[in-house]
JSON list of C-alpha atoms and ligand atoms in Angstrom, two decimals:
[
{"chain": "A", "resi": 21, "resn": "UNK", "atom": "CA", "xyz": [21.59, 2.25, -7.58]},
{"chain": "A", "resi": 22, "resn": "UNK", "atom": "CA", "xyz": [20.21, -0.94, -6.02]},
{"chain": "A", "resi": 23, "resn": "UNK", "atom": "CA", "xyz": [22.06, -4.01, -4.86]},
{"chain": "A", "resi": 24, "resn": "UNK", "atom": "CA", "xyz": [19.24, -6.44, -5.61]},
{"chain": "A", "resi": 25, "resn": "UNK", "atom": "CA", "xyz": [16.22, -6.54, -7.84]},
{"chain": "A", "resi": 26, "resn": "UNK", "atom": "CA", "xyz": [13.34, -4.21, -7.00]},
{"chain": "A", "resi": 27, "resn": "UNK", "atom": "CA", "xyz": [9.86, -4.98, -8.31]},
{"chain": "A", "resi": 28, "resn": "UNK", "atom": "CA", "xyz": [7.21, -2.31, -7.79]},
{"chain": "A", "resi": 29, "resn": "UNK", "atom": "CA", "xyz": [3.47, -3.00, -7.73]},
{"chain": "A", "resi": 30, "resn": "UNK", "atom": "CA", "xyz": [1.27, 0.10, -7.59]},
{"chain": "A", "resi": 31, "resn": "UNK", "atom": "CA", "xyz": [-2.41, 0.76, -8.03]},
{"chain": "A", "resi": 32, "resn": "UNK", "atom": "CA", "xyz": [-5.56, 1.86, -6.22]},
{"chain": "A", "resi": 33, "resn": "UNK", "atom": "CA", "xyz": [-7.24, -0.12, -3.44]},
{"chain": "A", "resi": 34, "resn": "UNK", "atom": "CA", "xyz": [-9.12, -3.31, -4.21]},
{"chain": "A", "resi": 35, "resn": "UNK", "atom": "CA", "xyz": [-7.18, -4.31, -7.32]},
{"chain": "A", "resi": 36, "resn": "UNK", "atom": "CA", "xyz": [-5.57, -7.27, -5.55]},
{"chain": "A", "resi": 37, "resn": "UNK", "atom": "CA", "xyz": [-2.12, -5.70, -5.06]},
{"chain": "A", "resi": 38, "resn": "UNK", "atom": "CA", "xyz": [-1.39, -7.28, -1.67]},
{"chain": "A", "resi": 39, "resn": "UNK", "atom": "CA", "xyz": [-2.33, -10.85, -2.59]},
{"chain": "A", "resi": 40, "resn": "UNK", "atom": "CA", "xyz": [-0.44, -10.61, -5.87]},
{"chain": "A", "resi": 41, "resn": "UNK", "atom": "CA", "xyz": [2.63, -8.87, -4.43]},
{"chain": "A", "resi": 42, "resn": "UNK", "atom": "CA", "xyz": [2.91, -11.39, -1.58]},
{"chain": "A", "resi": 43, "resn": "UNK", "atom": "CA", "xyz": [2.62, -14.34, -3.97]},
{"chain": "A", "resi": 44, "resn": "UNK", "atom": "CA", "xyz": [5.12, -12.94, -6.46]},
{"chain": "A", "resi": 45, "resn": "UNK", "atom": "CA", "xyz": [7.57, -12.40, -3.61]},
{"chain": "A", "resi": 46, "resn": "UNK", "atom": "CA", "xyz": [7.03, -15.94, -2.35]},
{"chain": "A", "resi": 47, "resn": "UNK", "atom": "CA", "xyz": [7.34, -17.44, -5.84]},
{"chain": "A", "resi": 48, "resn": "UNK", "atom": "CA", "xyz": [10.62, -15.67, -6.55]},
{"chain": "A", "resi": 49, "resn": "UNK", "atom": "CA", "xyz": [11.97, -15.91, -2.98]},
{"chain": "A", "resi": 50, "resn": "UNK", "atom": "CA", "xyz": [12.04, -12.12, -2.59]},
{"chain": "A", "resi": 51, "resn": "UNK", "atom": "CA", "xyz": [11.20, -9.92, 0.37]},
{"chain": "A", "resi": 52, "resn": "UNK", "atom": "CA", "xyz": [7.87, -8.12, 0.47]},
{"chain": "A", "resi": 53, "resn": "UNK", "atom": "CA", "xyz": [7.04, -4.62, 1.67]},
{"chain": "A", "resi": 54, "resn": "UNK", "atom": "CA", "xyz": [3.49, -3.30, 2.12]},
{"chain": "A", "resi": 55, "resn": "UNK", "atom": "CA", "xyz": [3.91, 0.48, 2.22]},
{"chain": "A", "resi": 56, "resn": "UNK", "atom": "CA", "xyz": [0.16, 1.09, 2.62]},
{"chain": "A", "resi": 57, "resn": "UNK", "atom": "CA", "xyz": [0.41, -0.62, 6.01]},
{"chain": "A", "resi": 58, "resn": "UNK", "atom": "CA", "xyz": [2.93, 2.05, 7.04]},
{"chain": "A", "resi": 59, "resn": "UNK", "atom": "CA", "xyz": [0.51, 4.90, 6.22]},
{"chain": "A", "resi": 60, "resn": "UNK", "atom": "CA", "xyz": [-2.19, 2.94, 8.05]},
{"chain": "A", "resi": 61, "resn": "UNK", "atom": "CA", "xyz": [0.07, 2.63, 11.11]},
{"chain": "A", "resi": 62, "resn": "UNK", "atom": "CA", "xyz": [0.52, 6.41, 11.24]},
{"chain": "A", "resi": 63, "resn": "UNK", "atom": "CA", "xyz": [-3.24, 6.83, 10.77]},
{"chain": "A", "resi": 64, "resn": "UNK", "atom": "CA", "xyz": [-3.87, 4.59, 13.77]},
{"chain": "A", "resi": 65, "resn": "UNK", "atom": "CA", "xyz": [-1.50, 6.65, 15.88]},
{"chain": "A", "resi": 66, "resn": "UNK", "atom": "CA", "xyz": [-3.15, 9.89, 14.70]},
{"chain": "A", "resi": 67, "resn": "UNK", "atom": "CA", "xyz": [-6.53, 8.47, 15.69]},
{"chain": "A", "resi": 68, "resn": "UNK", "atom": "CA", "xyz": [-5.31, 7.23, 19.08]},
{"chain": "A", "resi": 69, "resn": "UNK", "atom": "CA", "xyz": [-3.95, 10.67, 19.95]},
{"chain": "A", "resi": 70, "resn": "UNK", "atom": "CA", "xyz": [-6.92, 12.51, 18.34]},
{"chain": "A", "resi": 71, "resn": "UNK", "atom": "CA", "xyz": [-4.40, 14.59, 16.42]},
{"chain": "A", "resi": 72, "resn": "UNK", "atom": "CA", "xyz": [-5.40, 17.28, 13.97]},
{"chain": "A", "resi": 73, "resn": "UNK", "atom": "CA", "xyz": [-3.62, 16.84, 10.64]},
{"chain": "A", "resi": 74, "resn": "UNK", "atom": "CA", "xyz": [-3.31, 20.63, 10.40]},
{"chain": "A", "resi": 75, "resn": "UNK", "atom": "CA", "xyz": [-0.84, 20.73, 13.28]},
{"chain": "A", "resi": 76, "resn": "UNK", "atom": "CA", "xyz": [2.56, 19.98, 11.72]},
{"chain": "A", "resi": 77, "resn": "UNK", "atom": "CA", "xyz": [4.46, 20.31, 15.02]},
{"chain": "A", "resi": 78, "resn": "UNK", "atom": "CA", "xyz": [2.33, 17.69, 16.73]},
{"chain": "A", "resi": 79, "resn": "UNK", "atom": "CA", "xyz": [2.51, 15.47, 13.68]},
{"chain": "A", "resi": 80, "resn": "UNK", "atom": "CA", "xyz": [6.30, 15.76, 13.57]},
{"chain": "A", "resi": 81, "resn": "UNK", "atom": "CA", "xyz": [6.56, 14.87, 17.24]},
{"chain": "A", "resi": 82, "resn": "UNK", "atom": "CA", "xyz": [4.27, 11.88, 16.70]},
{"chain": "A", "resi": 83, "resn": "UNK", "atom": "CA", "xyz": [6.41, 10.77, 13.74]},
{"chain": "A", "resi": 84, "resn": "UNK", "atom": "CA", "xyz": [9.63, 10.97, 15.68]},
{"chain": "A", "resi": 85, "resn": "UNK", "atom": "CA", "xyz": [8.11, 8.88, 18.48]},
{"chain": "A", "resi": 86, "resn": "UNK", "atom": "CA", "xyz": [6.71, 6.24, 16.14]},
{"chain": "A", "resi": 87, "resn": "UNK", "atom": "CA", "xyz": [8.61, 3.08, 15.43]},
{"chain": "A", "resi": 88, "resn": "UNK", "atom": "CA", "xyz": [7.24, 0.89, 12.63]},
{"chain": "A", "resi": 89, "resn": "UNK", "atom": "CA", "xyz": [8.55, -2.61, 12.22]},
{"chain": "A", "resi": 90, "resn": "UNK", "atom": "CA", "xyz": [7.64, -5.63, 10.07]},
{"chain": "A", "resi": 91, "resn": "UNK", "atom": "CA", "xyz": [8.08, -9.00, 11.72]},
{"chain": "A", "resi": 92, "resn": "UNK", "atom": "CA", "xyz": [7.94, -12.44, 10.11]},
{"chain": "A", "resi": 93, "resn": "UNK", "atom": "CA", "xyz": [6.98, -15.21, 12.50]},
{"chain": "A", "resi": 94, "resn": "UNK", "atom": "CA", "xyz": [6.23, -18.76, 11.29]},
{"chain": "A", "resi": 95, "resn": "UNK", "atom": "CA", "xyz": [5.81, -17.33, 7.79]},
{"chain": "A", "resi": 96, "resn": "UNK", "atom": "CA", "xyz": [3.16, -14.86, 8.96]},
{"chain": "A", "resi": 97, "resn": "UNK", "atom": "CA", "xyz": [4.04, -11.23, 8.37]},
{"chain": "A", "resi": 98, "resn": "UNK", "atom": "CA", "xyz": [2.84, -8.72, 10.94]},
{"chain": "A", "resi": 99, "resn": "UNK", "atom": "CA", "xyz": [3.32, -5.01, 11.46]},
{"chain": "A", "resi": 100, "resn": "UNK", "atom": "CA", "xyz": [4.23, -3.54, 14.83]},
{"chain": "A", "resi": 101, "resn": "UNK", "atom": "CA", "xyz": [3.84, -0.01, 16.01]},
{"chain": "A", "resi": 102, "resn": "UNK", "atom": "CA", "xyz": [6.07, 0.81, 18.96]},
{"chain": "A", "resi": 103, "resn": "UNK", "atom": "CA", "xyz": [6.27, -2.91, 19.64]},
{"chain": "A", "resi": 104, "resn": "UNK", "atom": "CA", "xyz": [2.51, -3.58, 19.48]},
{"chain": "A", "resi": 105, "resn": "UNK", "atom": "CA", "xyz": [1.04, -5.87, 16.81]},
{"chain": "A", "resi": 106, "resn": "UNK", "atom": "CA", "xyz": [-1.44, -3.74, 14.81]},
{"chain": "A", "resi": 107, "resn": "UNK", "atom": "CA", "xyz": [-1.82, -6.02, 11.76]},
{"chain": "A", "resi": 108, "resn": "UNK", "atom": "CA", "xyz": [-5.59, -6.42, 12.05]},
{"chain": "A", "resi": 109, "resn": "UNK", "atom": "CA", "xyz": [-6.43, -3.11, 13.67]},
{"chain": "A", "resi": 110, "resn": "UNK", "atom": "CA", "xyz": [-5.23, -1.09, 10.67]},
{"chain": "A", "resi": 111, "resn": "UNK", "atom": "CA", "xyz": [-7.66, -2.75, 8.21]},
{"chain": "A", "resi": 112, "resn": "UNK", "atom": "CA", "xyz": [-10.86, -0.99, 9.30]},
{"chain": "A", "resi": 113, "resn": "UNK", "atom": "CA", "xyz": [-12.71, 1.37, 6.89]},
{"chain": "A", "resi": 114, "resn": "UNK", "atom": "CA", "xyz": [-12.07, 4.24, 9.33]},
{"chain": "A", "resi": 115, "resn": "UNK", "atom": "CA", "xyz": [-8.30, 3.70, 9.22]},
{"chain": "A", "resi": 116, "resn": "UNK", "atom": "CA", "xyz": [-8.46, 3.40, 5.40]},
{"chain": "A", "resi": 117, "resn": "UNK", "atom": "CA", "xyz": [-9.95, 6.88, 5.27]},
{"chain": "A", "resi": 118, "resn": "UNK", "atom": "CA", "xyz": [-7.52, 8.42, 7.80]},
{"chain": "A", "resi": 119, "resn": "UNK", "atom": "CA", "xyz": [-4.54, 6.78, 6.07]},
{"chain": "A", "resi": 120, "resn": "UNK", "atom": "CA", "xyz": [-5.48, 8.45, 2.80]},
{"chain": "A", "resi": 121, "resn": "UNK", "atom": "CA", "xyz": [-5.71, 11.81, 4.66]},
{"chain": "A", "resi": 122, "resn": "UNK", "atom": "CA", "xyz": [-2.38, 11.20, 6.40]},
{"chain": "A", "resi": 123, "resn": "UNK", "atom": "CA", "xyz": [-0.79, 10.33, 3.05]},
{"chain": "A", "resi": 124, "resn": "UNK", "atom": "CA", "xyz": [-1.43, 13.87, 1.76]},
{"chain": "A", "resi": 125, "resn": "UNK", "atom": "CA", "xyz": [0.99, 15.27, 4.38]},
{"chain": "A", "resi": 126, "resn": "UNK", "atom": "CA", "xyz": [4.51, 15.80, 3.05]},
{"chain": "A", "resi": 127, "resn": "UNK", "atom": "CA", "xyz": [6.16, 15.37, 6.46]},
{"chain": "A", "resi": 128, "resn": "UNK", "atom": "CA", "xyz": [4.59, 11.94, 6.76]},
{"chain": "A", "resi": 129, "resn": "UNK", "atom": "CA", "xyz": [5.61, 10.95, 3.24]},
{"chain": "A", "resi": 130, "resn": "UNK", "atom": "CA", "xyz": [9.21, 12.13, 3.79]},
{"chain": "A", "resi": 131, "resn": "UNK", "atom": "CA", "xyz": [9.60, 10.01, 6.90]},
{"chain": "A", "resi": 132, "resn": "UNK", "atom": "CA", "xyz": [7.98, 6.90, 5.40]},
{"chain": "A", "resi": 133, "resn": "UNK", "atom": "CA", "xyz": [9.77, 7.17, 2.05]},
{"chain": "A", "resi": 134, "resn": "UNK", "atom": "CA", "xyz": [13.10, 7.33, 3.85]},
{"chain": "A", "resi": 135, "resn": "UNK", "atom": "CA", "xyz": [12.30, 4.08, 5.69]},
{"chain": "A", "resi": 136, "resn": "UNK", "atom": "CA", "xyz": [10.96, 2.46, 2.49]},
{"chain": "A", "resi": 137, "resn": "UNK", "atom": "CA", "xyz": [14.13, 3.31, 0.56]},
{"chain": "A", "resi": 138, "resn": "UNK", "atom": "CA", "xyz": [16.31, 2.02, 3.36]},
{"chain": "A", "resi": 139, "resn": "UNK", "atom": "CA", "xyz": [14.45, -1.31, 3.37]},
{"chain": "A", "resi": 140, "resn": "UNK", "atom": "CA", "xyz": [14.13, -1.51, -0.42]},
{"chain": "A", "resi": 141, "resn": "UNK", "atom": "CA", "xyz": [17.67, -0.68, -1.40]},
{"chain": "A", "resi": 142, "resn": "UNK", "atom": "CA", "xyz": [18.99, -3.44, 0.84]},
{"chain": "A", "resi": 143, "resn": "UNK", "atom": "CA", "xyz": [17.90, -6.18, -1.45]},
{"chain": "A", "resi": 144, "resn": "UNK", "atom": "CA", "xyz": [15.70, -8.30, -3.60]},
{"chain": "A", "resi": 145, "resn": "UNK", "atom": "CA", "xyz": [12.20, -7.13, -2.86]},
{"chain": "A", "resi": 146, "resn": "UNK", "atom": "CA", "xyz": [8.63, -6.68, -4.08]},
{"chain": "A", "resi": 147, "resn": "UNK", "atom": "CA", "xyz": [7.31, -3.31, -2.91]},
{"chain": "A", "resi": 148, "resn": "UNK", "atom": "CA", "xyz": [3.63, -2.48, -2.98]},
{"chain": "A", "resi": 149, "resn": "UNK", "atom": "CA", "xyz": [1.94, 0.93, -2.76]},
{"chain": "A", "resi": 150, "resn": "UNK", "atom": "CA", "xyz": [0.88, 3.99, -4.74]},
{"chain": "A", "resi": 151, "resn": "UNK", "atom": "CA", "xyz": [4.15, 5.72, -5.64]},
{"chain": "A", "resi": 152, "resn": "UNK", "atom": "CA", "xyz": [6.69, 2.89, -5.67]},
{"chain": "A", "resi": 153, "resn": "UNK", "atom": "CA", "xyz": [7.47, 3.03, -9.40]},
{"chain": "A", "resi": 154, "resn": "UNK", "atom": "CA", "xyz": [6.94, 6.76, -9.85]},
{"chain": "A", "resi": 155, "resn": "UNK", "atom": "CA", "xyz": [8.73, 8.21, -6.86]},
{"chain": "A", "resi": 156, "resn": "UNK", "atom": "CA", "xyz": [10.22, 5.91, -4.26]},
{"chain": "A", "resi": 157, "resn": "UNK", "atom": "CA", "xyz": [12.07, 3.53, -6.61]},
{"chain": "A", "resi": 158, "resn": "UNK", "atom": "CA", "xyz": [12.17, 5.24, -10.03]},
{"chain": "A", "resi": 159, "resn": "UNK", "atom": "CA", "xyz": [15.00, 2.94, -11.10]},
{"chain": "A", "resi": 160, "resn": "UNK", "atom": "CA", "xyz": [13.23, -0.29, -10.14]},
{"chain": "A", "resi": 161, "resn": "UNK", "atom": "CA", "xyz": [13.96, -3.27, -12.40]},
{"chain": "A", "resi": 162, "resn": "UNK", "atom": "CA", "xyz": [10.30, -4.07, -13.02]},
{"chain": "A", "resi": 163, "resn": "UNK", "atom": "CA", "xyz": [7.24, -1.89, -12.54]},
{"chain": "A", "resi": 164, "resn": "UNK", "atom": "CA", "xyz": [3.64, -3.03, -12.53]},
{"chain": "A", "resi": 165, "resn": "UNK", "atom": "CA", "xyz": [0.44, -1.04, -12.19]},
{"chain": "A", "resi": 166, "resn": "UNK", "atom": "CA", "xyz": [-2.74, -2.95, -11.40]},
{"chain": "A", "resi": 167, "resn": "UNK", "atom": "CA", "xyz": [-6.21, -1.61, -12.08]},
{"chain": "A", "resi": 168, "resn": "UNK", "atom": "CA", "xyz": [-9.77, -2.97, -12.11]},
{"chain": "A", "resi": 169, "resn": "UNK", "atom": "CA", "xyz": [-13.31, -1.67, -12.58]},
{"chain": "A", "resi": 170, "resn": "UNK", "atom": "CA", "xyz": [-14.86, 0.16, -9.63]},
{"chain": "A", "resi": 171, "resn": "UNK", "atom": "CA", "xyz": [-17.60, -2.48, -9.20]},
{"chain": "A", "resi": 172, "resn": "UNK", "atom": "CA", "xyz": [-15.12, -5.34, -9.14]},
{"chain": "A", "resi": 173, "resn": "UNK", "atom": "CA", "xyz": [-12.92, -3.52, -6.63]},
{"chain": "A", "resi": 174, "resn": "UNK", "atom": "CA", "xyz": [-15.92, -2.91, -4.35]},
{"chain": "A", "resi": 175, "resn": "UNK", "atom": "CA", "xyz": [-16.90, -6.61, -4.57]},
{"chain": "A", "resi": 176, "resn": "UNK", "atom": "CA", "xyz": [-13.36, -7.67, -3.62]},
{"chain": "A", "resi": 177, "resn": "UNK", "atom": "CA", "xyz": [-13.14, -5.14, -0.81]},
{"chain": "A", "resi": 178, "resn": "UNK", "atom": "CA", "xyz": [-16.52, -6.25, 0.57]},
{"chain": "A", "resi": 179, "resn": "UNK", "atom": "CA", "xyz": [-15.35, -9.86, 0.62]},
{"chain": "A", "resi": 180, "resn": "UNK", "atom": "CA", "xyz": [-12.12, -8.91, 2.40]},
{"chain": "A", "resi": 181, "resn": "UNK", "atom": "CA", "xyz": [-13.99, -6.89, 5.03]},
{"chain": "A", "resi": 182, "resn": "UNK", "atom": "CA", "xyz": [-16.54, -9.68, 5.54]},
{"chain": "A", "resi": 183, "resn": "UNK", "atom": "CA", "xyz": [-13.67, -12.06, 6.24]},
{"chain": "A", "resi": 184, "resn": "UNK", "atom": "CA", "xyz": [-12.58, -9.62, 8.94]},
{"chain": "A", "resi": 185, "resn": "UNK", "atom": "CA", "xyz": [-16.12, -9.54, 10.35]},
{"chain": "A", "resi": 186, "resn": "UNK", "atom": "CA", "xyz": [-17.03, -6.11, 8.95]},
{"chain": "A", "resi": 187, "resn": "UNK", "atom": "CA", "xyz": [-20.15, -5.79, 6.80]},
{"chain": "A", "resi": 188, "resn": "UNK", "atom": "CA", "xyz": [-20.52, -2.71, 4.60]},
{"chain": "A", "resi": 189, "resn": "UNK", "atom": "CA", "xyz": [-23.21, -1.76, 2.14]},
{"chain": "A", "resi": 190, "resn": "UNK", "atom": "CA", "xyz": [-22.04, -1.87, -1.51]},
{"chain": "A", "resi": 191, "resn": "UNK", "atom": "CA", "xyz": [-23.10, 1.73, -2.22]},
{"chain": "A", "resi": 192, "resn": "UNK", "atom": "CA", "xyz": [-21.18, 3.00, 0.79]},
{"chain": "A", "resi": 193, "resn": "UNK", "atom": "CA", "xyz": [-18.15, 0.94, -0.26]},
{"chain": "A", "resi": 194, "resn": "UNK", "atom": "CA", "xyz": [-18.22, 2.34, -3.80]},
{"chain": "A", "resi": 195, "resn": "UNK", "atom": "CA", "xyz": [-18.47, 5.88, -2.44]},
{"chain": "A", "resi": 196, "resn": "UNK", "atom": "CA", "xyz": [-15.56, 5.28, -0.02]},
{"chain": "A", "resi": 197, "resn": "UNK", "atom": "CA", "xyz": [-13.39, 3.85, -2.80]},
{"chain": "A", "resi": 198, "resn": "UNK", "atom": "CA", "xyz": [-14.23, 6.73, -5.14]},
{"chain": "A", "resi": 199, "resn": "UNK", "atom": "CA", "xyz": [-13.38, 9.39, -2.61]},
{"chain": "A", "resi": 200, "resn": "UNK", "atom": "CA", "xyz": [-10.13, 7.66, -1.59]},
{"chain": "A", "resi": 201, "resn": "UNK", "atom": "CA", "xyz": [-9.16, 7.29, -5.28]},
{"chain": "A", "resi": 202, "resn": "UNK", "atom": "CA", "xyz": [-9.82, 10.97, -5.84]},
{"chain": "A", "resi": 203, "resn": "UNK", "atom": "CA", "xyz": [-7.71, 12.03, -2.87]},
{"chain": "A", "resi": 204, "resn": "UNK", "atom": "CA", "xyz": [-4.87, 9.57, -3.68]},
{"chain": "A", "resi": 205, "resn": "UNK", "atom": "CA", "xyz": [-4.82, 10.62, -7.35]},
{"chain": "A", "resi": 206, "resn": "UNK", "atom": "CA", "xyz": [-5.21, 14.36, -6.90]},
{"chain": "A", "resi": 207, "resn": "UNK", "atom": "CA", "xyz": [-2.92, 15.11, -3.95]},
{"chain": "A", "resi": 208, "resn": "UNK", "atom": "CA", "xyz": [0.10, 17.27, -4.70]},
{"chain": "A", "resi": 209, "resn": "UNK", "atom": "CA", "xyz": [2.70, 14.90, -3.23]},
{"chain": "A", "resi": 210, "resn": "UNK", "atom": "CA", "xyz": [3.38, 11.75, -5.28]},
{"chain": "A", "resi": 211, "resn": "UNK", "atom": "CA", "xyz": [-0.18, 11.28, -6.56]},
{"chain": "A", "resi": 212, "resn": "UNK", "atom": "CA", "xyz": [-1.23, 7.83, -7.70]},
{"chain": "A", "resi": 213, "resn": "UNK", "atom": "CA", "xyz": [-0.63, 7.24, -11.42]},
{"chain": "A", "resi": 214, "resn": "UNK", "atom": "CA", "xyz": [1.22, 4.62, -13.44]},
{"chain": "A", "resi": 215, "resn": "UNK", "atom": "CA", "xyz": [4.94, 5.18, -14.00]},
{"chain": "A", "resi": 216, "resn": "UNK", "atom": "CA", "xyz": [5.55, 5.81, -17.73]},
{"chain": "A", "resi": 217, "resn": "UNK", "atom": "CA", "xyz": [7.47, 2.53, -17.99]},
{"chain": "A", "resi": 218, "resn": "UNK", "atom": "CA", "xyz": [5.09, 0.43, -15.88]},
{"chain": "A", "resi": 219, "resn": "UNK", "atom": "CA", "xyz": [3.30, -2.61, -17.27]},
{"chain": "A", "resi": 220, "resn": "UNK", "atom": "CA", "xyz": [-0.40, -1.92, -16.74]},
{"chain": "A", "resi": 221, "resn": "UNK", "atom": "CA", "xyz": [-2.55, -4.95, -15.92]},
{"chain": "A", "resi": 222, "resn": "UNK", "atom": "CA", "xyz": [-6.34, -4.75, -15.83]},
{"chain": "A", "resi": 223, "resn": "UNK", "atom": "CA", "xyz": [-7.27, -7.40, -13.26]},
{"chain": "A", "resi": 224, "resn": "UNK", "atom": "CA", "xyz": [-11.07, -7.04, -13.59]},
{"chain": "A", "resi": 225, "resn": "UNK", "atom": "CA", "xyz": [-11.49, -10.38, -15.33]},
{"chain": "A", "resi": 226, "resn": "UNK", "atom": "CA", "xyz": [-8.38, -12.13, -14.08]},
{"chain": "A", "resi": 227, "resn": "UNK", "atom": "CA", "xyz": [-8.00, -14.35, -11.05]},
{"chain": "A", "resi": 228, "resn": "UNK", "atom": "CA", "xyz": [-5.02, -14.03, -8.72]},
{"chain": "A", "resi": 229, "resn": "UNK", "atom": "CA", "xyz": [-3.02, -16.80, -10.40]},
{"chain": "A", "resi": 230, "resn": "UNK", "atom": "CA", "xyz": [-3.52, -15.22, -13.82]},
{"chain": "A", "resi": 231, "resn": "UNK", "atom": "CA", "xyz": [-2.20, -11.88, -12.58]},
{"chain": "A", "resi": 232, "resn": "UNK", "atom": "CA", "xyz": [0.80, -13.53, -10.89]},
{"chain": "A", "resi": 233, "resn": "UNK", "atom": "CA", "xyz": [1.58, -15.47, -14.07]},
{"chain": "A", "resi": 234, "resn": "UNK", "atom": "CA", "xyz": [1.37, -12.30, -16.15]},
{"chain": "A", "resi": 235, "resn": "UNK", "atom": "CA", "xyz": [3.86, -10.60, -13.85]},
{"chain": "A", "resi": 236, "resn": "UNK", "atom": "CA", "xyz": [6.28, -13.52, -13.77]},
{"chain": "A", "resi": 237, "resn": "UNK", "atom": "CA", "xyz": [6.07, -13.94, -17.56]},
{"chain": "A", "resi": 238, "resn": "UNK", "atom": "CA", "xyz": [6.81, -10.23, -18.07]},
{"chain": "A", "resi": 239, "resn": "UNK", "atom": "CA", "xyz": [9.82, -10.51, -15.80]},
{"chain": "A", "resi": 240, "resn": "UNK", "atom": "CA", "xyz": [11.16, -13.57, -17.58]},
{"chain": "A", "resi": 241, "resn": "UNK", "atom": "CA", "xyz": [10.71, -11.82, -20.94]},
{"chain": "A", "resi": 242, "resn": "UNK", "atom": "CA", "xyz": [13.35, -9.25, -20.01]},
{"chain": "B", "resi": 323, "resn": "LIG", "atom": "O1", "xyz": [-2.74, 0.24, 0.01]},
{"chain": "B", "resi": 323, "resn": "LIG", "atom": "P1", "xyz": [-3.57, 0.73, 1.21]},
{"chain": "B", "resi": 323, "resn": "LIG", "atom": "O2", "xyz": [-5.04, 0.79, 0.92]},
{"chain": "B", "resi": 323, "resn": "LIG", "atom": "O3", "xyz": [-3.28, -0.07, 2.43]},
{"chain": "B", "resi": 323, "resn": "LIG", "atom": "O4", "xyz": [-3.08, 2.23, 1.48]},
{"chain": "B", "resi": 323, "resn": "LIG", "atom": "C1", "xyz": [-3.68, 3.05, 2.47]},
{"chain": "B", "resi": 323, "resn": "LIG", "atom": "C2", "xyz": [-3.52, 4.52, 2.07]},
{"chain": "B", "resi": 323, "resn": "LIG", "atom": "O5", "xyz": [-2.15, 4.88, 2.14]},
{"chain": "B", "resi": 323, "resn": "LIG", "atom": "C3", "xyz": [-3.97, 4.87, 0.65]},
{"chain": "B", "resi": 323, "resn": "LIG", "atom": "O6", "xyz": [-5.25, 5.45, 0.63]},
{"chain": "B", "resi": 323, "resn": "LIG", "atom": "C4", "xyz": [-2.96, 5.85, 0.16]},
{"chain": "B", "resi": 323, "resn": "LIG", "atom": "C5", "xyz": [-1.78, 5.73, 1.07]},
{"chain": "B", "resi": 323, "resn": "LIG", "atom": "N1", "xyz": [-0.57, 5.21, 0.42]},
{"chain": "B", "resi": 323, "resn": "LIG", "atom": "C6", "xyz": [0.24, 6.12, -0.19]},
{"chain": "B", "resi": 323, "resn": "LIG", "atom": "O7", "xyz": [-0.10, 7.29, -0.29]},
{"chain": "B", "resi": 323, "resn": "LIG", "atom": "N2", "xyz": [1.43, 5.71, -0.72]},
{"chain": "B", "resi": 323, "resn": "LIG", "atom": "C7", "xyz": [1.80, 4.42, -0.66]},
{"chain": "B", "resi": 323, "resn": "LIG", "atom": "N3", "xyz": [2.98, 4.07, -1.16]},
{"chain": "B", "resi": 323, "resn": "LIG", "atom": "C8", "xyz": [0.96, 3.47, -0.05]},
{"chain": "B", "resi": 323, "resn": "LIG", "atom": "C9", "xyz": [-0.24, 3.90, 0.48]}
]
């Protein structure tokens, strides 16, 4: 199926997927694709146009007028929506919530999965998301599923948001994570769950380097 190696890293939010996936890609000189950022980009567009997610026609028209592009400049990866850099804008708690809503829509998933497969099948790549190993790249060479306790995920998420200048109460964060987990795991289209042949890593008590080493060791063991 694929020309190069495909490594999938799935899991819920706050388990450290992005940091780990980026580092694994860098370590092994592979490309990196953040598919969550694509759902976030659509969420931003939905918000900008105050679109109702119940209106499939409007959503389809928005999708066909939306161009998502990843650009690497001086080793910094950014995401552009119709030419505009939206890398930071898509990280707000509000966009997190809308992106999870948007991700329940099959027309959105169809469009994004098509782009993801086109990018992924071209070559050696680490792809990060919710359904990479289960649905988008079922024949990936290596599949990983990261998880961590709810408290630890909220602590990590709080730290990330603080770095971006956003302060959220821990209880609110835990509630937000729980409701997003529920929606991501219970939706009918490609719900979040580990692929049967994924290596599951509990990152609760591991630092980033330990998780990266686990992944690289697993890959070498093949
Ligand atoms: O990984 P993230 O938090 O940036 O993802 C934002 C939302 O996008 C998440 O709540 C679920 C959705 N998503 C998805 O359904 N499938 C993916 N492959 C990636 C993200």
